[in-house]
mmCIF file of C-alpha atoms in Angstrom:
data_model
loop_
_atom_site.group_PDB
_atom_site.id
_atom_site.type_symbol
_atom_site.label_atom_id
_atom_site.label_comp_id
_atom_site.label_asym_id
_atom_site.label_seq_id
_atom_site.Cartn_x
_atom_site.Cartn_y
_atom_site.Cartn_z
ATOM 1 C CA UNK A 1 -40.822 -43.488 1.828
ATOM 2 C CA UNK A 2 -40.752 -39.845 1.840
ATOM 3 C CA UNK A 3 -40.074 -39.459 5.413
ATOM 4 C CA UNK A 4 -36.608 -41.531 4.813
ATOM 5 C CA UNK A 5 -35.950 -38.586 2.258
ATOM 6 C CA UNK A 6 -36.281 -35.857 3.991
ATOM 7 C CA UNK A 7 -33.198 -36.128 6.561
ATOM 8 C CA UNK A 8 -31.295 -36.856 3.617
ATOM 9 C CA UNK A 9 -32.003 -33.950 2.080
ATOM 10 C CA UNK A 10 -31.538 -31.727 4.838
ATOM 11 C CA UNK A 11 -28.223 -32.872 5.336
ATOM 12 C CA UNK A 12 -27.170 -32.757 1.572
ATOM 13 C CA UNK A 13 -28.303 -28.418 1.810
ATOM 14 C CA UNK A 14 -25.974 -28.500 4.958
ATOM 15 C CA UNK A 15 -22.990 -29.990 3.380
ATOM 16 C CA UNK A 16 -24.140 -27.548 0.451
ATOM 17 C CA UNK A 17 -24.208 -24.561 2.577
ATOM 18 C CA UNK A 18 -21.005 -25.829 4.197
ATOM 19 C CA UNK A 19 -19.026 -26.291 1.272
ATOM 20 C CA UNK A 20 -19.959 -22.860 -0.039
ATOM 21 C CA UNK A 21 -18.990 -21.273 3.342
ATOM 22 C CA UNK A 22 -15.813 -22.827 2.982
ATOM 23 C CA UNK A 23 -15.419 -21.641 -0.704
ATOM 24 C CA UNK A 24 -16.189 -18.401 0.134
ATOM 25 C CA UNK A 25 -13.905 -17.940 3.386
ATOM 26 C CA UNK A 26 -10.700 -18.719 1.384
ATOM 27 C CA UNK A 27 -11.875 -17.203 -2.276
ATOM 28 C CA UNK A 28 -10.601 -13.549 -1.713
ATOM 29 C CA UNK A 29 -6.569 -12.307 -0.829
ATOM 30 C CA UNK A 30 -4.444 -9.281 -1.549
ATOM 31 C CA UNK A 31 -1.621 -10.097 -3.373
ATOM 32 C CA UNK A 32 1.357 -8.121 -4.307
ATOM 33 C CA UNK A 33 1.302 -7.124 -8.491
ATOM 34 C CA UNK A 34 4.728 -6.277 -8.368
ATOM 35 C CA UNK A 35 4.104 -2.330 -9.293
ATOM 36 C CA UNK A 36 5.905 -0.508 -6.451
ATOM 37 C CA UNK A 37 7.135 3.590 -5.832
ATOM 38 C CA UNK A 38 9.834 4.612 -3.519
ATOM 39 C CA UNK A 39 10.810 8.239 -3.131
ATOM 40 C CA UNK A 40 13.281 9.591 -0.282
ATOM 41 C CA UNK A 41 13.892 13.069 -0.320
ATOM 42 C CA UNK A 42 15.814 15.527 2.362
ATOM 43 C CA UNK A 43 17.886 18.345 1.956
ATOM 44 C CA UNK A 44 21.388 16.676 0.762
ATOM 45 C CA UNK A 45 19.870 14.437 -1.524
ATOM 46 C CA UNK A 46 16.871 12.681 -2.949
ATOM 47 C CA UNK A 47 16.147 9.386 -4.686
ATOM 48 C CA UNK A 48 13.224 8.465 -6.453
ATOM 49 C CA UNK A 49 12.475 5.144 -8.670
ATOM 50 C CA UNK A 50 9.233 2.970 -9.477
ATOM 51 C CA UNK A 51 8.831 -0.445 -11.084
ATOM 52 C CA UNK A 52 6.246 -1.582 -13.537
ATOM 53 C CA UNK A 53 5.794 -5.345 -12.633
ATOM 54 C CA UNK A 54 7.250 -7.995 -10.631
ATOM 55 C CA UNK A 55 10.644 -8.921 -12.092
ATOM 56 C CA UNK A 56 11.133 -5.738 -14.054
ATOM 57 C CA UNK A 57 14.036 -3.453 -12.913
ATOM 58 C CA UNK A 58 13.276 -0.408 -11.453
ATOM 59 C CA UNK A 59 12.860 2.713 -13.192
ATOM 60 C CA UNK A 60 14.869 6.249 -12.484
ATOM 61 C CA UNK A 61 12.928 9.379 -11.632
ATOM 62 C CA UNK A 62 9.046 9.165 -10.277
ATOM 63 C CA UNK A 63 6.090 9.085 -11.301
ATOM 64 C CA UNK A 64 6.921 7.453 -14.685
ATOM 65 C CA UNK A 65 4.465 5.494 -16.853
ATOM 66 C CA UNK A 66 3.869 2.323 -16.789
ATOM 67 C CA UNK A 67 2.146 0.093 -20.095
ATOM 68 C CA UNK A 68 -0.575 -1.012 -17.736
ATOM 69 C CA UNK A 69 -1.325 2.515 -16.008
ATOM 70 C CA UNK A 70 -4.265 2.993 -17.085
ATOM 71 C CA UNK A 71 -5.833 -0.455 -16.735
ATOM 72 C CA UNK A 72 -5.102 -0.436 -13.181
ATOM 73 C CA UNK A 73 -5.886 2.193 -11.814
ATOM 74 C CA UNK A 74 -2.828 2.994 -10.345
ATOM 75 C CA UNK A 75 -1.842 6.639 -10.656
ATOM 76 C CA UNK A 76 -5.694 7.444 -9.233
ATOM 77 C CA UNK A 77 -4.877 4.748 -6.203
ATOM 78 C CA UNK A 78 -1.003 6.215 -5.915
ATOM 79 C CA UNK A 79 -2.192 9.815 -5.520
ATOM 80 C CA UNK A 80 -4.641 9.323 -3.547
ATOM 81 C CA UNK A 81 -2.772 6.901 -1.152
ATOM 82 C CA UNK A 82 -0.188 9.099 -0.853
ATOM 83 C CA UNK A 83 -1.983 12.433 -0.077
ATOM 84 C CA UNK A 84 -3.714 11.003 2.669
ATOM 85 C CA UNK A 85 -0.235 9.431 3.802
ATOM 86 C CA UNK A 86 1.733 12.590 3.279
ATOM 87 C CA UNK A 87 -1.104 14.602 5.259
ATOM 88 C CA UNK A 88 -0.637 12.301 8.561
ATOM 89 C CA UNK A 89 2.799 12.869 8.363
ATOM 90 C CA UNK A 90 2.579 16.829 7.868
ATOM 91 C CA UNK A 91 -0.627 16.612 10.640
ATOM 92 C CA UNK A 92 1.918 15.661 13.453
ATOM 93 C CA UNK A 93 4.834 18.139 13.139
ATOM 94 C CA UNK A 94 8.091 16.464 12.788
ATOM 95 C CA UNK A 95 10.406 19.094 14.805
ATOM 96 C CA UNK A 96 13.679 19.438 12.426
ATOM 97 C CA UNK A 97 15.928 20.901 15.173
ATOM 98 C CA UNK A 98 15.265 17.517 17.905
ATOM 99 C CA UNK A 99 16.926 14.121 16.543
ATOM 100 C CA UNK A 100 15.098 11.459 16.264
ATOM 101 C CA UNK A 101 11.597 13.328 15.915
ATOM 102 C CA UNK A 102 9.564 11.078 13.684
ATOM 103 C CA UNK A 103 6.083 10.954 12.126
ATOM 104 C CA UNK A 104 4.976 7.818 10.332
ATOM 105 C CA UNK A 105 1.305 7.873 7.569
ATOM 106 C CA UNK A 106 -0.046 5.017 6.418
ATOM 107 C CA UNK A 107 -3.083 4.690 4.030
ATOM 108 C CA UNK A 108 -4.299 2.643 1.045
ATOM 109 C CA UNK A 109 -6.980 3.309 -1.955
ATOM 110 C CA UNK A 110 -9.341 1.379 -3.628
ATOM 111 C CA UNK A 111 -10.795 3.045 -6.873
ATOM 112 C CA UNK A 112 -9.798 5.857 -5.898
ATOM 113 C CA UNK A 113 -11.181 5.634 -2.552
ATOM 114 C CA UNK A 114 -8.631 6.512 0.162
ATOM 115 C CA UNK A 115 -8.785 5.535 3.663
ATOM 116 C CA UNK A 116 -6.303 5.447 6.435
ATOM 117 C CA UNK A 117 -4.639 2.116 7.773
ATOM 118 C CA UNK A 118 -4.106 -0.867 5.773
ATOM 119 C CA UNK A 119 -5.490 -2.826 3.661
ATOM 120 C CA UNK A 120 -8.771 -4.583 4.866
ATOM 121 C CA UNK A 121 -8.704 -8.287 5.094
ATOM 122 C CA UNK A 122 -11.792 -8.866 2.721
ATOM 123 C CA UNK A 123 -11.559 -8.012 -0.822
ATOM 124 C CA UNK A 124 -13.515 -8.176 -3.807
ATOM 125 C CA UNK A 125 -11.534 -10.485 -6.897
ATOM 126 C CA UNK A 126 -10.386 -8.060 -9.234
ATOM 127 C CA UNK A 127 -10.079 -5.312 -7.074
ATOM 128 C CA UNK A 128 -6.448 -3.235 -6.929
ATOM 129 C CA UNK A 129 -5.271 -1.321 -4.420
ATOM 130 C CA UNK A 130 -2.210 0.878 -4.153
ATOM 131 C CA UNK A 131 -0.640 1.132 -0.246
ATOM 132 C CA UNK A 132 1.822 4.320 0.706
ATOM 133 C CA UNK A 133 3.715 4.285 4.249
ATOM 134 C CA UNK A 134 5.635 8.103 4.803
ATOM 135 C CA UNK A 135 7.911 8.566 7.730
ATOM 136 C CA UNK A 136 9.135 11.945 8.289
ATOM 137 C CA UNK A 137 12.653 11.771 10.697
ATOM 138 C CA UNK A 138 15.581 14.280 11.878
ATOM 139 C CA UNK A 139 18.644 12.290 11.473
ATOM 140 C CA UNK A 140 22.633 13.266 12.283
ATOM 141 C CA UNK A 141 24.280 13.075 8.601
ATOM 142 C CA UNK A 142 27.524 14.293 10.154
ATOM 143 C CA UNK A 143 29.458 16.874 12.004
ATOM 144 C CA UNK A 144 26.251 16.943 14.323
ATOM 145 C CA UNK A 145 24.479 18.676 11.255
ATOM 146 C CA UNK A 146 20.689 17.323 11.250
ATOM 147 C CA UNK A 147 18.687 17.045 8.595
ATOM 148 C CA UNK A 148 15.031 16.009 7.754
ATOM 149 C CA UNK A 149 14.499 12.887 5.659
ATOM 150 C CA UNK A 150 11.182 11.559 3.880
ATOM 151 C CA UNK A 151 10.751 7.762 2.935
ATOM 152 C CA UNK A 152 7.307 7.445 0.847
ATOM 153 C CA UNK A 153 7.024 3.636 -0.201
ATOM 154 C CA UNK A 154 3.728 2.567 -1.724
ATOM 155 C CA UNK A 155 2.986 -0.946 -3.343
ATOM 156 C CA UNK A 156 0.138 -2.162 -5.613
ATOM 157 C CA UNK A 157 -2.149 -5.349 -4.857
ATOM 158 C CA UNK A 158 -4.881 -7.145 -6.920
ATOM 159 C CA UNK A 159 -8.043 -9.334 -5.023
ATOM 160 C CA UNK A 160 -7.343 -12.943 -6.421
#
């Protein structure tokens, strides 16, 4: 009788093992809080506005506050982010008198951790991570004047 068992056993710890592989492989993914910072500066003008939370309008002026600053983690994520972002872009020497010269950062931080690139696939639930993108560009704004604009965009995710 106990030989009948034991295949039945082994096969209920594969379906176990199975079944947590399977909760396991879709537990984790980035998803976007809603928190976002968008600053374009150049000589003949600048804009700069953030928003708090999805659905909230955004705010004038950067950096701001936000109620939930604090509990995120975002201003340590943000700066860091964006000083590793900013640092590619400064690294490859936009030339202001060519149009069309263009440099382009990218970077995210987690805890405070930055690293270049985007955001890795696997995550850890409760995680946050802020994301900043810089491009650095000579552009015609007219009468064949050129001028040097800077787009920094950066976005905040939470591991769900």
């Amino acid at each position: 009788m106990l030989k009948g068992l034991k295949p039945l056993a082994a096969a209920a710890l594969c379906l176990l093992g199975l079944s947590a592989f399977a909760q396991n492989a879709a537990a984790a993914q980035w998803v976007e809080t809603g928190r976002t910072a968008y600053l374009k500066f150049s000589f003949f003008g600048s804009f700069t506005q953030h928003t708090c939370t999805n659905g909230t309008a955004p705010i004038q002026g950067y950096p701001g506050t936000c109620a939930n600053d604090a509990s995120s983690g975002w201003t340590a994520n943000y700066t860091a982010s964006s000083g590793l972002s900013n640092e590619q872009v400064m690294a490859c020497g936009v030339n202001p008198f060519q149009l069309g010269s263009v440099c382009y950062g990218l970077a995210y931080a987690i805890n405070g951790q930055v690293q270049a690139g985007g955001l890795p696939a696997a995550c850890n639930p409760g995680a946050r991570a802020v994301v900043t993108s810089t491009s650095m560009e000579t552009v015609e704004i007219q009468y064949e004047e050129l001028d040097v604009d800077t787009i920094e965009s950066a976005r905040e995710y939470v591991c769900q």
